[in-house]
mmCIF file of C-alpha atoms in Angstrom:
data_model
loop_
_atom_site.group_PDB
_atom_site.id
_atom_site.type_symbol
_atom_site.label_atom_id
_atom_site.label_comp_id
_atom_site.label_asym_id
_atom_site.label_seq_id
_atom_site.Cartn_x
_atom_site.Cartn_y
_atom_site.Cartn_z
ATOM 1 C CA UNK A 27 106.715 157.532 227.161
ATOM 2 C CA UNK A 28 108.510 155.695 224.614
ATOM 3 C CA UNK A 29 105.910 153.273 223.708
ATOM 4 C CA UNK A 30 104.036 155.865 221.204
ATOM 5 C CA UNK A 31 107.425 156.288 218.715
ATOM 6 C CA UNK A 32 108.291 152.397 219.364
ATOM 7 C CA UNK A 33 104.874 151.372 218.110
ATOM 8 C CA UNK A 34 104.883 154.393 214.843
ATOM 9 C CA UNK A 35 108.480 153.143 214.307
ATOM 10 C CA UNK A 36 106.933 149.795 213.764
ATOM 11 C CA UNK A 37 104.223 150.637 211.848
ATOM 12 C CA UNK A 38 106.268 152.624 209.559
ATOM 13 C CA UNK A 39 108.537 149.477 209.110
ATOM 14 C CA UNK A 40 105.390 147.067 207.689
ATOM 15 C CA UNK A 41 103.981 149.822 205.747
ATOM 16 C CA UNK A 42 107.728 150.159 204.153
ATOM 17 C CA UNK A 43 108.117 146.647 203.468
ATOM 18 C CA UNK A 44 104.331 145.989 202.332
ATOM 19 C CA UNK A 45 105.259 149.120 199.458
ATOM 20 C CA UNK A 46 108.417 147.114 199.024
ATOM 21 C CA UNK A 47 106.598 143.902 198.276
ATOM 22 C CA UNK A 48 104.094 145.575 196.596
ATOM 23 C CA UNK A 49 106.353 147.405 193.862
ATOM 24 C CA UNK A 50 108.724 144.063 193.687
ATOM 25 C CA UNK A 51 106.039 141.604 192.651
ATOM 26 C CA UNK A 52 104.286 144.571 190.390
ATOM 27 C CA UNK A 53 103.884 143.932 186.578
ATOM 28 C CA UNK A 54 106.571 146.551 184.954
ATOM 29 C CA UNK A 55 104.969 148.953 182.322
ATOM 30 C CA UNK A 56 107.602 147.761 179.722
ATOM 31 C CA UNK A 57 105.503 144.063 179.895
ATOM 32 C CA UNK A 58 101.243 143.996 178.341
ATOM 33 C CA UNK A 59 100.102 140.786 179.474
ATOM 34 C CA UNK A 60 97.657 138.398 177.363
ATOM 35 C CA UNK A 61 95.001 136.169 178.892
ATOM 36 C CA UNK A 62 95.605 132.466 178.781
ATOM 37 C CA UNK A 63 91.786 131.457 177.425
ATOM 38 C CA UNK A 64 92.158 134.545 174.262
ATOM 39 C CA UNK A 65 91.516 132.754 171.238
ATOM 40 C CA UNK A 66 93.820 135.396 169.660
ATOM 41 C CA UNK A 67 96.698 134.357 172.032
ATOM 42 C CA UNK A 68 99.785 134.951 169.331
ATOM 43 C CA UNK A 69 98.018 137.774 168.292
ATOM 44 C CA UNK A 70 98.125 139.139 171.828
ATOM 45 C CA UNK A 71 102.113 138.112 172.292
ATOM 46 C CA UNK A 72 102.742 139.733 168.563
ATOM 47 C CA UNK A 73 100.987 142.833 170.029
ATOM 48 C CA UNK A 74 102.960 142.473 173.309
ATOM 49 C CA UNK A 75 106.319 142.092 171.414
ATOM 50 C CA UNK A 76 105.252 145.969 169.667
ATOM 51 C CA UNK A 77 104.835 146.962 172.732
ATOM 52 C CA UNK A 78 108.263 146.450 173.484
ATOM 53 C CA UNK A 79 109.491 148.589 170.986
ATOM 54 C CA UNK A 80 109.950 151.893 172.418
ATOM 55 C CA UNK A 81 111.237 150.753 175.977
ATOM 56 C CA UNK A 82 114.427 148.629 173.437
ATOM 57 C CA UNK A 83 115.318 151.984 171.910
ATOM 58 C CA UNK A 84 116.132 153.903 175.111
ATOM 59 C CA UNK A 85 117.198 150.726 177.098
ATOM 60 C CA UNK A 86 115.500 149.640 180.575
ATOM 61 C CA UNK A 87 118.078 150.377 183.066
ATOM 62 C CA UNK A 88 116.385 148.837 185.906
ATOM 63 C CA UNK A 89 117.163 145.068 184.270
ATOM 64 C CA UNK A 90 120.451 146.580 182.516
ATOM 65 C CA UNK A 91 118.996 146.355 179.243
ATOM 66 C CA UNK A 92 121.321 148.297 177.034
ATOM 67 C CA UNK A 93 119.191 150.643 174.415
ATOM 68 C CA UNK A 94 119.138 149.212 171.000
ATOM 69 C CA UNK A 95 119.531 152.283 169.213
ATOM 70 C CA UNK A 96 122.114 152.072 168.265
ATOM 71 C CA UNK A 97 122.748 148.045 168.130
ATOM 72 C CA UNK A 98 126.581 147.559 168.998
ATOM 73 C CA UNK A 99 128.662 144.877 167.205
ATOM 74 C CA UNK A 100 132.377 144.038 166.918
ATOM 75 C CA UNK A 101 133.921 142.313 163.921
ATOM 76 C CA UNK A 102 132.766 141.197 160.617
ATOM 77 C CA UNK A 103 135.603 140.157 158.077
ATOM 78 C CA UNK A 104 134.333 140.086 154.328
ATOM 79 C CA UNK A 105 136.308 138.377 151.419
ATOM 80 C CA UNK A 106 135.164 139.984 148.254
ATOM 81 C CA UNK A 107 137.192 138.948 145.580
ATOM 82 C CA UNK A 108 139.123 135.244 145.242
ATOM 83 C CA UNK A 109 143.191 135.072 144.743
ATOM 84 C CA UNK A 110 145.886 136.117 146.321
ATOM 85 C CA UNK A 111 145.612 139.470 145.827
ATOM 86 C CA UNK A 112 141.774 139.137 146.957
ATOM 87 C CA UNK A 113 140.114 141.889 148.012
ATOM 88 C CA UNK A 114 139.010 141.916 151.923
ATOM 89 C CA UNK A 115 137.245 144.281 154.297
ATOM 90 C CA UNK A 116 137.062 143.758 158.093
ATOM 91 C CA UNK A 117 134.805 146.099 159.584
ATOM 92 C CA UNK A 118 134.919 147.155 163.494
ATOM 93 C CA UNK A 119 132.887 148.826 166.093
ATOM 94 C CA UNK A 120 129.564 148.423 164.349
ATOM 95 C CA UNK A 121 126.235 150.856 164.949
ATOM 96 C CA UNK A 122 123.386 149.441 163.399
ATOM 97 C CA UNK A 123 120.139 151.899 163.810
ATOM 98 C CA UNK A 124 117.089 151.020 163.346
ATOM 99 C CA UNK A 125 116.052 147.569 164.521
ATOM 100 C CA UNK A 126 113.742 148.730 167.142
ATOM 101 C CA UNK A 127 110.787 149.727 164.282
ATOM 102 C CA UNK A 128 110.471 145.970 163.633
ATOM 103 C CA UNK A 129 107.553 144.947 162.876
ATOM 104 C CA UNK A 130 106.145 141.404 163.806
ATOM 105 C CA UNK A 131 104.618 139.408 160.881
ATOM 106 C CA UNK A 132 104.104 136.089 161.849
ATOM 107 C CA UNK A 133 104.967 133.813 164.864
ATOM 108 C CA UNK A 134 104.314 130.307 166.488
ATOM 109 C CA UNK A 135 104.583 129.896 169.762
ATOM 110 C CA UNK A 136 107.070 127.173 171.021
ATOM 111 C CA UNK A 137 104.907 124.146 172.029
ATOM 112 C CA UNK A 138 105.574 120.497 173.321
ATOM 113 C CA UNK A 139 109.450 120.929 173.142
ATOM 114 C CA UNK A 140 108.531 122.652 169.022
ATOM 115 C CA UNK A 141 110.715 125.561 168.250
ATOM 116 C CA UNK A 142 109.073 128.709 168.111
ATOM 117 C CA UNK A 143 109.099 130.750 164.588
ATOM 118 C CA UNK A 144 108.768 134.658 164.283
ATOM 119 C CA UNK A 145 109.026 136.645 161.120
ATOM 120 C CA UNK A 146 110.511 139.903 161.672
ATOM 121 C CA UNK A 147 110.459 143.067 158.960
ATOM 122 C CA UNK A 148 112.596 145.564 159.763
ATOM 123 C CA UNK A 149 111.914 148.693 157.094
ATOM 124 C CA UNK A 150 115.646 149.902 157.335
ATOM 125 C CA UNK A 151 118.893 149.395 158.910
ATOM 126 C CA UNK A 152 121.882 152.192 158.878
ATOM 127 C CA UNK A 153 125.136 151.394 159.435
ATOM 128 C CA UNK A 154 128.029 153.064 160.693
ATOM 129 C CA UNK A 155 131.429 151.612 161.014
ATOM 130 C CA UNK A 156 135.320 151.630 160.753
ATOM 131 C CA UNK A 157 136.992 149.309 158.547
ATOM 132 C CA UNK A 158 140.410 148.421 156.998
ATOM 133 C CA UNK A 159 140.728 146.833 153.815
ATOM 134 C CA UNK A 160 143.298 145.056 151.893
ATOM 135 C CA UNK A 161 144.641 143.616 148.663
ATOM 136 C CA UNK A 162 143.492 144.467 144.658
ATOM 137 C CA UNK A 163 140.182 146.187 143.753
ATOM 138 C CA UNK A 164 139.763 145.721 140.474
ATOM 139 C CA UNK A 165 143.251 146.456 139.279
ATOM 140 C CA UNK A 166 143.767 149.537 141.897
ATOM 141 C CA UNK A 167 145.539 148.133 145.366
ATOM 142 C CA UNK A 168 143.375 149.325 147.997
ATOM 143 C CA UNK A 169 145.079 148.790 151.454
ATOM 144 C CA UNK A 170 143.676 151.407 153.607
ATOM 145 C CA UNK A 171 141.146 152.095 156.424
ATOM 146 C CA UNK A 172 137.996 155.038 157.096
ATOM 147 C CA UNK A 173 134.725 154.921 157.383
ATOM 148 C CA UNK A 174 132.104 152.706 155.832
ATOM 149 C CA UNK A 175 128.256 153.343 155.473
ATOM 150 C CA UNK A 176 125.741 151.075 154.679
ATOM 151 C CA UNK A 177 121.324 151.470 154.625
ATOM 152 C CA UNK A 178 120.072 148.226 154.269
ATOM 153 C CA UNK A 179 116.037 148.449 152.722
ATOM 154 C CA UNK A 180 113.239 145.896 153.336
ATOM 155 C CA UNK A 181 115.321 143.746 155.430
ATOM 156 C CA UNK A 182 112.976 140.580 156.672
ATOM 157 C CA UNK A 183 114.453 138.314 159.881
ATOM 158 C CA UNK A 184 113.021 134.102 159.744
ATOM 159 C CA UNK A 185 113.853 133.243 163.298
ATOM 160 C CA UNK A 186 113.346 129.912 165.331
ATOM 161 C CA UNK A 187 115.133 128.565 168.179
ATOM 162 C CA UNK A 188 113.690 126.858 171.371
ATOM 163 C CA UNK A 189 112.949 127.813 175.055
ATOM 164 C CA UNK A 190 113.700 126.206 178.210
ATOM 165 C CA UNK A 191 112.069 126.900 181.894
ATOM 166 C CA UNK A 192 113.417 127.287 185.238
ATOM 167 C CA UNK A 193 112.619 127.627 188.856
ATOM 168 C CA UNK A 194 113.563 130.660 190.850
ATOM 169 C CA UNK A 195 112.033 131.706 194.146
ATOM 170 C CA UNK A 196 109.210 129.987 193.404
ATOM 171 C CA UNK A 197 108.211 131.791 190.275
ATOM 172 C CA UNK A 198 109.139 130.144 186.572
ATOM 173 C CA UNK A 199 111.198 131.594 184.223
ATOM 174 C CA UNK A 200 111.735 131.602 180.344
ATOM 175 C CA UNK A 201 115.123 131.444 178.609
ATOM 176 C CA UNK A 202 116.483 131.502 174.959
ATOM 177 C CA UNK A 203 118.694 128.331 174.380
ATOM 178 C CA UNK A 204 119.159 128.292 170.494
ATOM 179 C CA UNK A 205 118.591 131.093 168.281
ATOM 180 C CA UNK A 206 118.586 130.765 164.373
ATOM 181 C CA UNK A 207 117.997 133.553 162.085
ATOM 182 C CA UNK A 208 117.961 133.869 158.470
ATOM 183 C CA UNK A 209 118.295 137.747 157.046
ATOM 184 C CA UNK A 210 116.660 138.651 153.236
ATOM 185 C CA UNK A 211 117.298 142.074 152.481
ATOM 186 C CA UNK A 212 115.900 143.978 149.650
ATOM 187 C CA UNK A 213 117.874 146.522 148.395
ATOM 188 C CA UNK A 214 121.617 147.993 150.273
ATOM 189 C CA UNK A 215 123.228 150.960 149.714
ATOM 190 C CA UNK A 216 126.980 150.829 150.681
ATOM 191 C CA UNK A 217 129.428 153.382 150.644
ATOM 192 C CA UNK A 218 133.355 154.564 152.171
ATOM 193 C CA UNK A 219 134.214 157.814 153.571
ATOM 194 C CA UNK A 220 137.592 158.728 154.847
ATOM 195 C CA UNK A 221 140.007 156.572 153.444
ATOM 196 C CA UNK A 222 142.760 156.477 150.867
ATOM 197 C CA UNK A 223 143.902 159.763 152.441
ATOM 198 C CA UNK A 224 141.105 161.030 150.751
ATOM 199 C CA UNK A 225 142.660 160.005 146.892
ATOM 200 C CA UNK A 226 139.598 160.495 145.001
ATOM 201 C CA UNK A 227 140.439 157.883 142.292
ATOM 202 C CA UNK A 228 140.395 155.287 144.895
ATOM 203 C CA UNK A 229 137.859 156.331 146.476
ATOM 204 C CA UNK A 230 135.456 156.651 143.800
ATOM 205 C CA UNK A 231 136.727 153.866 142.170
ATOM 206 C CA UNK A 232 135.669 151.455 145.648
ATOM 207 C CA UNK A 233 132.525 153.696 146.053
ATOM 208 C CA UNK A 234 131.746 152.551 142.045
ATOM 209 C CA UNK A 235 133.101 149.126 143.019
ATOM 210 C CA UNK A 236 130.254 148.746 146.406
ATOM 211 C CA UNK A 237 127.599 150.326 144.334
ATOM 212 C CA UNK A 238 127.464 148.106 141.215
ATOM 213 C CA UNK A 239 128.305 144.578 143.764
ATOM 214 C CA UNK A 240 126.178 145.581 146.679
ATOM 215 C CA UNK A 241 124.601 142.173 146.307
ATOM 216 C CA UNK A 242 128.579 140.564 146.613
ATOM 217 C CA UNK A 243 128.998 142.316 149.695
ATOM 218 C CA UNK A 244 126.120 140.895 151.646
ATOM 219 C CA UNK A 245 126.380 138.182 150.439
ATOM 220 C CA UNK A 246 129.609 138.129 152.050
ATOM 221 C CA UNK A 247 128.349 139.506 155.024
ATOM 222 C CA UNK A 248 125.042 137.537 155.661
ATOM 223 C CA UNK A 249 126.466 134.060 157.122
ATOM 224 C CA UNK A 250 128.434 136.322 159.616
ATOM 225 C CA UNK A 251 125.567 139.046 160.429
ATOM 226 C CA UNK A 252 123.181 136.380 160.784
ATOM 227 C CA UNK A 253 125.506 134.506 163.689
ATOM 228 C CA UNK A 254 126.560 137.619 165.258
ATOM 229 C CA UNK A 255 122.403 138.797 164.917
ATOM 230 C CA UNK A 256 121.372 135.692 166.328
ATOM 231 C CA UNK A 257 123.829 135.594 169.338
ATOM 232 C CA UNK A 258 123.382 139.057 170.338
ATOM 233 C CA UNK A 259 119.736 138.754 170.024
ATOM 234 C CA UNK A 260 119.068 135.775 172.213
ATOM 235 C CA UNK A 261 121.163 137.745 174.908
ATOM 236 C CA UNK A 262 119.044 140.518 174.912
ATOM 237 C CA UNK A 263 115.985 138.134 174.955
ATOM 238 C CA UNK A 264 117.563 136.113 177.911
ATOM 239 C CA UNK A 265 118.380 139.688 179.956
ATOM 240 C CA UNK A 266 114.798 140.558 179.689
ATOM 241 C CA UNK A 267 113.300 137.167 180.493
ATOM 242 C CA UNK A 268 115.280 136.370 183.529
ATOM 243 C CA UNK A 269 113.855 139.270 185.424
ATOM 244 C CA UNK A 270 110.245 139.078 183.939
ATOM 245 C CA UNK A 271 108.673 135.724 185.442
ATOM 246 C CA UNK A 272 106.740 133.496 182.482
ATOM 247 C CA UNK A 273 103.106 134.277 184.485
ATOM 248 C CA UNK A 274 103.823 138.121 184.376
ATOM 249 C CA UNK A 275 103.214 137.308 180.644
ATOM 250 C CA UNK A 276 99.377 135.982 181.548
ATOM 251 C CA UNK A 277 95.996 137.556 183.134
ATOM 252 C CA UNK A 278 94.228 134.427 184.584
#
């Protein structure tokens, strides 16, 4: 009598597992694959890398990739003027927006222990943060704190670094071990909200100060940005590429 719902029991148990298997070993939508023998092959990865895009901005929660939109930082501290009454900014709890319409110029692919190369353009970066700032601007003392602003325009990423591989259940896997990135950015727009208890001679008088030495200020900024860039960009890399095997990237 029991025989019947002992054997559709079972049956229902290997169909479960064989979906199971099925959906585990099944190339996610987030990855486009390129076929080994495609005489185009970096074309195919820059294409694959585009393809990317839209699945960084909202995040893919199944591999706990945050979204990139917006791109979270911590700290940056910025010296802008020399002496002992120097001028310095330290800027907190960084949004950057924008860095998932890159677009992918140029790349070679790591080869024979080589480091791989990418050129990255991203058209424009916003971004929103607190900061506190200290000493003599000019000749006004500008100790205070608010908000700062910043759009950076025609802002093109050099990176290189090199790749290692690694077994795991018998499948091989990619992952980021140096990451180097050089920033270039055309034209930024920088501005303070907030601060000064809203005295409008100081703040015009910094707002004046960041629009004529835009230049000074990332300048400042660009040895740090590009570290902090770099660092958080090979995690994200590394989070993607431990759960996507190196084949998934290939069609045989």
């Amino acid at each position: 009598m029991w025989k019947p719902f002992v054997l559709l029991l079972l049956c229902s148990t290997i169909i479960k597992n064989l979906v199971v298997a099925q959906t585990t070993n099944a190339i996610p939508e987030y990855v486009k694959q390129c076929r080994r023998d495609d005489p185009k092959l970096t074309e195919c990865f820059i294409s694959s890398l585009e393809h990317l895009k839209p699945y960084l901005a909202k995040g893919i929660p199944e591999i706990e990739l945050p979204s990139v939109e917006p791109f979270k930082m911590d700290t940056l501290s910025l010296q802008l003027t020399d002496g002992p009454q120097g001028y310095k900014i330290t800027l907190k709890n960084m949004d950057v927006f924008g860095s998932s319409e890159f677009q992918v110029k140029s790349m070679k692919i790591s080869e024979n222990g080589e480091p791989f190369k990418a050129r990255i353009v991203i058209p424009k970066l916003r971004i929103d943060a607190k900061y506190t700032s200290s000493g003599v601007l000019i000749i006004i003392p500008a100790s205070g704190g608010g908000d700062f602003h910043a759009v950076l325009d025609g802002v093109i990423c050099d990176l290189s670094g090199k790749v290692s591989t690694s077994q795991r259940d018998g499948k091989t896997y990619l992952h980021v071990d140096s990451l180097n990135l050089h920033l270039d950015i055309k034209n930024a727009d920088l501005k303070i909200a907030n601060a000064f208890r809203n005295n409008r001679v100081l703040l015009e008088a910094t707002n004046l100060f960041l629009r004529e030495n835009g230049h000074l200020v990332i300048e400042a900024m660009q040895p740090q940005l590009q570290k902090k860039l770099a660092m958080e960009f090979a995690k994200l890399a590394n989070q993607l590429l431990k759960h996507v095997p190196r084949d998934w990237f290939y069609v045989a």
